[in-house]
PDB file of C-alpha atoms in Angstrom:
ATOM      1  CA  MET A   1      -4.494  10.487  15.627  1.00 71.00           C
ATOM      2  CA  ASN A   2      -5.975  12.809  12.996  1.00 81.00           C
ATOM      3  CA  ASN A   3      -9.745  12.819  12.603  1.00 89.00           C
ATOM      4  CA  ILE A   4     -10.721  13.447   8.986  1.00 92.00           C
ATOM      5  CA  LEU A   5     -14.021  14.984  10.125  1.00 93.00           C
ATOM      6  CA  ILE A   6     -12.563  17.746  12.291  1.00 95.00           C
ATOM      7  CA  ASP A   7      -8.819  18.031  11.612  1.00 94.00           C
ATOM      8  CA  PHE A   8      -7.018  19.492   8.639  1.00 94.00           C
ATOM      9  CA  LEU A   9      -5.336  16.716   6.687  1.00 96.00           C
ATOM     10  CA  PRO A  10      -1.532  16.651   7.054  1.00 96.00           C
ATOM     11  CA  GLN A  11       0.602  18.354   4.452  1.00 97.00           C
ATOM     12  CA  SER A  12       3.862  17.556   6.251  1.00 97.00           C
ATOM     13  CA  VAL A  13       5.395  15.054   8.668  1.00 97.00           C
ATOM     14  CA  ASP A  14       7.640  15.397  11.696  1.00 96.00           C
ATOM     15  CA  VAL A  15      11.098  13.893  11.209  1.00 96.00           C
ATOM     16  CA  GLY A  16      13.456  14.467  14.107  1.00 94.00           C
ATOM     17  CA  GLY A  17      11.468  17.433  15.363  1.00 95.00           C
ATOM     18  CA  VAL A  18      11.479  19.179  11.971  1.00 97.00           C
ATOM     19  CA  GLU A  19       8.394  19.520   9.765  1.00 97.00           C
ATOM     20  CA  TYR A  20       9.028  18.321   6.217  1.00 98.00           C
ATOM     21  CA  PRO A  21       6.482  18.922   3.432  1.00 98.00           C
ATOM     22  CA  ILE A  22       5.232  15.695   1.895  1.00 97.00           C
ATOM     23  CA  ASN A  23       3.531  14.992  -1.430  1.00 97.00           C
ATOM     24  CA  THR A  24      -0.065  14.237  -0.464  1.00 98.00           C
ATOM     25  CA  ASP A  25      -1.727  13.549  -3.841  1.00 97.00           C
ATOM     26  CA  PHE A  26      -3.220  10.063  -4.152  1.00 97.00           C
ATOM     27  CA  ARG A  27      -1.102   9.341  -7.234  1.00 97.00           C
ATOM     28  CA  THR A  28       2.064   9.581  -5.130  1.00 97.00           C
ATOM     29  CA  SER A  29       0.890   6.846  -2.770  1.00 96.00           C
ATOM     30  CA  ILE A  30      -0.269   4.659  -5.662  1.00 96.00           C
ATOM     31  CA  LEU A  31       3.176   5.056  -7.246  1.00 95.00           C
ATOM     32  CA  PHE A  32       4.636   4.187  -3.838  1.00 94.00           C
ATOM     33  CA  GLU A  33       2.694   0.899  -3.797  1.00 91.00           C
ATOM     34  CA  LEU A  34       3.775   0.064  -7.340  1.00 91.00           C
ATOM     35  CA  LEU A  35       7.397   0.906  -6.475  1.00 91.00           C
ATOM     36  CA  VAL A  36       7.434  -1.305  -3.385  1.00 89.00           C
ATOM     37  CA  ARG A  37       5.938  -4.236  -5.314  1.00 86.00           C
ATOM     38  CA  ASN A  38       8.384  -3.950  -8.216  1.00 87.00           C
ATOM     39  CA  LYS A  39      10.405  -7.170  -7.997  1.00 84.00           C
ATOM     40  CA  LYS A  40      12.988  -5.970 -10.514  1.00 87.00           C
ATOM     41  CA  LEU A  41      14.190  -3.068  -8.369  1.00 87.00           C
ATOM     42  CA  PRO A  42      16.894  -3.654  -5.728  1.00 87.00           C
ATOM     43  CA  ASP A  43      15.874  -2.841  -2.161  1.00 85.00           C
ATOM     44  CA  GLN A  44      18.098   0.222  -1.803  1.00 87.00           C
ATOM     45  CA  ALA A  45      16.617   1.656  -4.996  1.00 89.00           C
ATOM     46  CA  LYS A  46      13.138   1.213  -3.500  1.00 90.00           C
ATOM     47  CA  ILE A  47      14.147   3.117  -0.360  1.00 90.00           C
ATOM     48  CA  VAL A  48      15.666   5.959  -2.391  1.00 91.00           C
ATOM     49  CA  GLY A  49      12.666   5.948  -4.727  1.00 93.00           C
ATOM     50  CA  MET A  50      10.074   6.260  -1.976  1.00 92.00           C
ATOM     51  CA  LEU A  51      12.004   9.094  -0.319  1.00 95.00           C
ATOM     52  CA  ARG A  52      12.127  10.994  -3.604  1.00 96.00           C
ATOM     53  CA  LEU A  53       8.450  10.342  -4.273  1.00 96.00           C
ATOM     54  CA  TYR A  54       7.203  11.792  -1.008  1.00 97.00           C
ATOM     55  CA  TYR A  55       9.749  14.419   0.026  1.00 97.00           C
ATOM     56  CA  PRO A  56      10.558  17.569  -1.958  1.00 96.00           C
ATOM     57  CA  GLN A  57      13.395  17.877   0.575  1.00 96.00           C
ATOM     58  CA  ILE A  58      14.635  14.502   1.846  1.00 95.00           C
ATOM     59  CA  PRO A  59      15.310  14.417   5.630  1.00 95.00           C
ATOM     60  CA  PRO A  60      18.787  13.306   6.759  1.00 93.00           C
ATOM     61  CA  ASP A  61      17.361  10.596   9.057  1.00 93.00           C
ATOM     62  CA  GLU A  62      16.416   7.988   6.457  1.00 90.00           C
ATOM     63  CA  ASP A  63      14.892   5.457   8.847  1.00 90.00           C
ATOM     64  CA  GLU A  64      12.629   8.003  10.516  1.00 94.00           C
ATOM     65  CA  ALA A  65      11.713   9.465   7.129  1.00 94.00           C
ATOM     66  CA  VAL A  66      10.562   6.032   5.921  1.00 92.00           C
ATOM     67  CA  LYS A  67       8.663   5.498   9.174  1.00 92.00           C
ATOM     68  CA  GLN A  68       6.792   8.749   8.596  1.00 95.00           C
ATOM     69  CA  ILE A  69       6.025   7.710   5.013  1.00 94.00           C
ATOM     70  CA  LEU A  70       4.332   4.585   6.375  1.00 92.00           C
ATOM     71  CA  TRP A  71       2.452   6.677   8.951  1.00 94.00           C
ATOM     72  CA  PHE A  72       1.152   8.908   6.161  1.00 95.00           C
ATOM     73  CA  TYR A  73       0.415   5.995   3.811  1.00 94.00           C
ATOM     74  CA  ASN A  74      -1.562   4.276   6.593  1.00 92.00           C
ATOM     75  CA  CYS A  75      -3.591   7.465   7.110  1.00 93.00           C
ATOM     76  CA  GLY A  76      -2.267   8.074  10.607  1.00 90.00           C
ATOM     77  CA  GLN A  77      -2.983   4.532  11.771  1.00 81.00           C
ATOM     78  CA  GLU A  78      -0.441   1.934  12.799  1.00 62.00           C
ATOM     79  CA  HIS A  79      -1.743  -0.432  10.148  1.00 53.00           C
ATOM     80  CA  LYS A  80      -4.177   0.369   7.380  1.00 52.00           C
ATOM     81  CA  GLN A  81      -6.837  -2.311   7.252  1.00 48.00           C
ATOM     82  CA  LYS A  82      -9.625  -2.551   4.732  1.00 44.00           C
ATOM     83  CA  GLU A  83     -13.121  -2.951   6.112  1.00 42.00           C
ATOM     84  CA  GLU A  84     -14.404  -6.499   5.812  1.00 40.00           C
ATOM     85  CA  ARG A  85     -17.070  -6.520   3.135  1.00 39.00           C
ATOM     86  CA  ASN A  86     -18.904  -9.486   4.669  1.00 38.00           C
ATOM     87  CA  GLN A  87     -18.758  -9.744   8.441  1.00 34.00           C
ATOM     88  CA  THR A  88     -19.890 -13.393   8.378  1.00 33.00           C
ATOM     89  CA  ALA A  89     -17.022 -14.467   6.129  1.00 35.00           C
ATOM     90  CA  ARG A  90     -14.114 -15.841   8.135  1.00 35.00           C
ATOM     91  CA  GLY A  91     -11.798 -15.943   5.164  1.00 34.00           C
ATOM     92  CA  PHE A  92     -10.456 -12.403   5.236  1.00 38.00           C
ATOM     93  CA  ARG A  93      -6.793 -13.052   5.911  1.00 39.00           C
ATOM     94  CA  GLU A  94      -4.848 -10.664   8.056  1.00 48.00           C
ATOM     95  CA  ASN A  95      -1.815  -8.943   6.576  1.00 58.00           C
ATOM     96  CA  LYS A  96      -2.714  -9.951   3.027  1.00 76.00           C
ATOM     97  CA  ALA A  97      -3.282  -7.567   0.161  1.00 83.00           C
ATOM     98  CA  LEU A  98      -6.701  -7.960  -1.444  1.00 90.00           C
ATOM     99  CA  TYR A  99      -6.230  -5.412  -4.225  1.00 92.00           C
ATOM    100  CA  SER A 100      -3.606  -4.155  -6.633  1.00 91.00           C
ATOM    101  CA  PHE A 101      -3.553  -0.643  -8.034  1.00 93.00           C
ATOM    102  CA  GLU A 102      -1.828  -2.121 -11.082  1.00 91.00           C
ATOM    103  CA  LYS A 103      -3.993  -5.165 -11.859  1.00 92.00           C
ATOM    104  CA  ASP A 104      -7.222  -3.572 -10.594  1.00 95.00           C
ATOM    105  CA  ALA A 105      -6.695  -0.081 -12.027  1.00 96.00           C
ATOM    106  CA  PHE A 106      -9.684  -0.207 -14.392  1.00 97.00           C
ATOM    107  CA  MET A 107     -12.013  -1.549 -11.683  1.00 97.00           C
ATOM    108  CA  VAL A 108     -10.941   1.142  -9.191  1.00 97.00           C
ATOM    109  CA  TYR A 109     -11.355   3.873 -11.812  1.00 97.00           C
ATOM    110  CA  ALA A 110     -14.810   2.569 -12.787  1.00 97.00           C
ATOM    111  CA  ALA A 111     -15.926   2.313  -9.138  1.00 97.00           C
ATOM    112  CA  PHE A 112     -15.036   5.945  -8.368  1.00 98.00           C
ATOM    113  CA  ARG A 113     -16.698   7.105 -11.580  1.00 97.00           C
ATOM    114  CA  SER A 114     -19.836   5.044 -10.940  1.00 97.00           C
ATOM    115  CA  GLN A 115     -20.337   5.661  -7.221  1.00 97.00           C
ATOM    116  CA  TYR A 116     -18.972   9.160  -6.677  1.00 97.00           C
ATOM    117  CA  GLY A 117     -18.993  10.653 -10.154  1.00 97.00           C
ATOM    118  CA  ILE A 118     -15.250  11.256  -9.738  1.00 97.00           C
ATOM    119  CA  ASP A 119     -13.093  10.940 -12.836  1.00 97.00           C
ATOM    120  CA  LEU A 120      -9.680  10.064 -11.417  1.00 97.00           C
ATOM    121  CA  GLN A 121      -8.119  11.116 -14.723  1.00 96.00           C
ATOM    122  CA  ASP A 122      -9.342  14.673 -14.294  1.00 96.00           C
ATOM    123  CA  VAL A 123      -9.194  15.271 -10.548  1.00 95.00           C
ATOM    124  CA  GLU A 124      -6.278  17.393  -9.344  1.00 89.00           C
ATOM    125  CA  ASP A 125      -4.486  17.069  -6.017  1.00 91.00           C
ATOM    126  CA  LEU A 126      -6.847  14.641  -4.258  1.00 96.00           C
ATOM    127  CA  HIS A 127      -5.333  14.026  -0.818  1.00 97.00           C
ATOM    128  CA  TRP A 128      -4.371  10.399  -0.248  1.00 97.00           C
ATOM    129  CA  TRP A 129      -6.413  10.219   2.972  1.00 96.00           C
ATOM    130  CA  LYS A 130      -9.512  11.424   1.113  1.00 96.00           C
ATOM    131  CA  PHE A 131      -8.908   8.886  -1.639  1.00 97.00           C
ATOM    132  CA  SER A 132      -8.473   6.124   0.952  1.00 95.00           C
ATOM    133  CA  ALA A 133     -11.704   7.075   2.744  1.00 96.00           C
ATOM    134  CA  LEU A 134     -13.590   6.984  -0.549  1.00 97.00           C
ATOM    135  CA  PHE A 135     -11.968   3.676  -1.505  1.00 96.00           C
ATOM    136  CA  ASP A 136     -12.925   2.125   1.828  1.00 95.00           C
ATOM    137  CA  GLY A 137     -16.471   3.427   1.378  1.00 95.00           C
ATOM    138  CA  LEU A 138     -17.088   1.764  -1.979  1.00 96.00           C
ATOM    139  CA  SER A 139     -20.295  -0.246  -2.143  1.00 95.00           C
ATOM    140  CA  GLU A 140     -20.303  -4.039  -2.128  1.00 94.00           C
ATOM    141  CA  GLU A 141     -21.975  -3.798  -5.516  1.00 95.00           C
ATOM    142  CA  GLN A 142     -18.826  -2.398  -7.107  1.00 96.00           C
ATOM    143  CA  LYS A 143     -16.839  -5.027  -8.991  1.00 96.00           C
ATOM    144  CA  ILE A 144     -13.580  -4.205  -7.212  1.00 96.00           C
ATOM    145  CA  CYS A 145     -15.252  -4.972  -3.865  1.00 96.00           C
ATOM    146  CA  LYS A 146     -16.625  -8.265  -5.148  1.00 95.00           C
ATOM    147  CA  VAL A 147     -13.170  -9.220  -6.399  1.00 95.00           C
ATOM    148  CA  MET A 148     -11.575  -8.276  -3.062  1.00 94.00           C
ATOM    149  CA  HIS A 149     -14.151 -10.432  -1.300  1.00 93.00           C
ATOM    150  CA  ILE A 150     -13.377 -13.409  -3.562  1.00 93.00           C
ATOM    151  CA  ARG A 151      -9.643 -13.064  -2.937  1.00 92.00           C
ATOM    152  CA  GLY A 152     -10.083 -13.058   0.812  1.00 90.00           C
ATOM    153  CA  MET A 153     -12.946 -15.471   1.386  1.00 89.00           C
ATOM    154  CA  SER A 154     -12.589 -18.948   2.850  1.00 88.00           C
ATOM    155  CA  THR A 155     -14.069 -22.034   1.177  1.00 87.00           C
ATOM    156  CA  SER A 156     -14.207 -23.929   4.450  1.00 88.00           C
ATOM    157  CA  GLY A 157     -17.541 -25.695   4.918  1.00 88.00           C
ATOM    158  CA  LEU A 158     -18.831 -24.944   1.423  1.00 90.00           C
ATOM    159  CA  PRO A 159     -20.215 -27.657  -0.905  1.00 92.00           C
ATOM    160  CA  ARG A 160     -17.628 -29.205  -3.222  1.00 91.00           C
ATOM    161  CA  LYS A 161     -19.189 -27.646  -6.322  1.00 92.00           C
ATOM    162  CA  GLU A 162     -19.096 -24.183  -4.729  1.00 93.00           C
ATOM    163  CA  ILE A 163     -15.494 -24.674  -3.607  1.00 92.00           C
ATOM    164  CA  LYS A 164     -14.518 -25.453  -7.199  1.00 94.00           C
ATOM    165  CA  ARG A 165     -16.333 -22.344  -8.457  1.00 94.00           C
ATOM    166  CA  ILE A 166     -14.739 -20.076  -5.844  1.00 93.00           C
ATOM    167  CA  ASN A 167     -11.261 -21.502  -6.426  1.00 93.00           C
ATOM    168  CA  ASN A 168     -11.627 -20.882 -10.167  1.00 95.00           C
ATOM    169  CA  LEU A 169     -12.514 -17.258  -9.408  1.00 94.00           C
ATOM    170  CA  LYS A 170      -9.575 -17.000  -6.996  1.00 93.00           C
ATOM    171  CA  ARG A 171      -7.229 -18.141  -9.749  1.00 93.00           C
ATOM    172  CA  LEU A 172      -8.801 -15.702 -12.190  1.00 94.00           C
ATOM    173  CA  TYR A 173      -8.335 -12.741  -9.843  1.00 93.00           C
ATOM    174  CA  SER A 174      -5.172 -13.901  -8.091  1.00 90.00           C
ATOM    175  CA  LEU A 175      -2.422 -11.429  -7.215  1.00 87.00           C
ATOM    176  CA  GLU A 176       1.246 -12.155  -7.822  1.00 78.00           C
ATOM    177  CA  ASP A 177       2.180 -10.398  -4.597  1.00 70.00           C
ATOM    178  CA  GLU A 178      -0.105 -10.703  -1.561  1.00 66.00           C
ATOM    179  CA  GLU A 179       2.262  -9.177   0.976  1.00 73.00           C
ATOM    180  CA  THR A 180       1.187  -5.887   2.516  1.00 70.00           C
ATOM    181  CA  VAL A 181       3.031  -2.688   1.636  1.00 78.00           C
ATOM    182  CA  ASP A 182       4.217  -2.330   5.250  1.00 78.00           C
ATOM    183  CA  SER A 183       5.797  -5.787   5.113  1.00 75.00           C
ATOM    184  CA  ARG A 184       7.450  -5.053   1.783  1.00 72.00           C
ATOM    185  CA  VAL A 185       8.941  -1.762   3.007  1.00 79.00           C
ATOM    186  CA  LYS A 186      10.310  -3.310   6.201  1.00 75.00           C
ATOM    187  CA  LEU A 187      11.836  -6.185   4.217  1.00 70.00           C
ATOM    188  CA  ALA A 188      13.448  -3.731   1.789  1.00 70.00           C
ATOM    189  CA  GLN A 189      14.891  -1.757   4.708  1.00 73.00           C
ATOM    190  CA  ARG A 190      16.326  -4.891   6.346  1.00 71.00           C
ATOM    191  CA  ASN A 191      17.850  -6.158   3.117  1.00 70.00           C
ATOM    192  CA  ALA A 192      19.316  -2.762   2.208  1.00 64.00           C
ATOM    193  CA  LYS A 193      20.872  -2.404   5.668  1.00 62.00           C
ATOM    194  CA  MET A 194      22.322  -5.911   5.521  1.00 55.00           C
ATOM    195  CA  LYS A 195      23.864  -5.265   2.096  1.00 54.00           C
ATOM    196  CA  GLU A 196      25.343  -1.990   3.331  1.00 52.00           C
ATOM    197  CA  TYR A 197      26.733  -3.723   6.433  1.00 45.00           C
ATOM    198  CA  ILE A 198      28.361  -6.425   4.300  1.00 43.00           C
ATOM    199  CA  ARG A 199      29.800  -3.771   1.981  1.00 45.00           C
ATOM    200  CA  ARG A 200      31.345  -1.892   4.913  1.00 52.00           C
ATOM    201  CA  ARG A 201      32.784  -5.090   6.377  1.00 48.00           C
ATOM    202  CA  MET A 202      34.350  -5.984   3.036  1.00 48.00           C
ATOM    203  CA  GLU A 203      35.894  -2.507   2.852  1.00 54.00           C
ATOM    204  CA  GLU A 204      37.308  -2.939   6.351  1.00 51.00           C
ATOM    205  CA  VAL A 205      38.771  -6.324   5.461  1.00 47.00           C
ATOM    206  CA  LYS A 206      40.437  -4.889   2.367  1.00 49.00           C
ATOM    207  CA  THR A 207      42.044  -2.065   4.339  1.00 53.00           C
ATOM    208  CA  HIS A 208      43.542  -4.545   6.826  1.00 48.00           C
ATOM    209  CA  VAL A 209      44.918  -6.983   4.243  1.00 47.00           C
TER     210      VAL A 209
END
C-alpha cells in the first residue's frame, strides 16, 4: 500500500504485468464518478467511458483494467471510506455515498477555497490522491461536512421535534443515488457481461437454425 507521506504517488497501474500510464488529475476521477452515476448511459458505455477516461492506451484485459481503476480511485485501498465526522453518531451507514460531486460542487469548491486557499478552477494537475486527502481533511465547520453528517446521521433516540427537523434537512440534502461508486461499477460490469453473453447465445442460436 502506498504511503502518501513517503512514497511517490502512482502515475501508472499494473495490468497483466505491464505498466500503463493513467490520468491522475482529480478532474478525471470526478468525471469517473459522474459517469458511473449517469442513469441514462447503458452499462457497456460506462465501462468503455471509464477506460477512455483513465487510460491514454487502453489495456487489452478489460476486467483487470477496471479493477486497477478502482484501486487508483480508492487511493490504493480496498474500499475508500470517508472519516466519520462525529464518532458518537451511530448513523453513518456503511457503503452509502454521503456526497455528490454534481449536487455538492459549489460546497466542495467553497470548502477548498476557504480552508486551503485552493481555487479548484485554477489549479493544474492536482493528483487525485492529494485531492482526496484534502477532501477527507476538511473541517467539520465546512458546510459540505455538515451536509454529509446530516445525510448519514441516525435519528434514533432523538426527541420527536428534533427527528422532524433532521428529516426535513435529510430531504433537503438528499441524494438521488446513494450507492457507492464501487457498487455501481461492479453492477455495470455484471450487466454488460450478461448482455454480451445473451448476444453471443442469440448469435449461436441463429447459426444453428
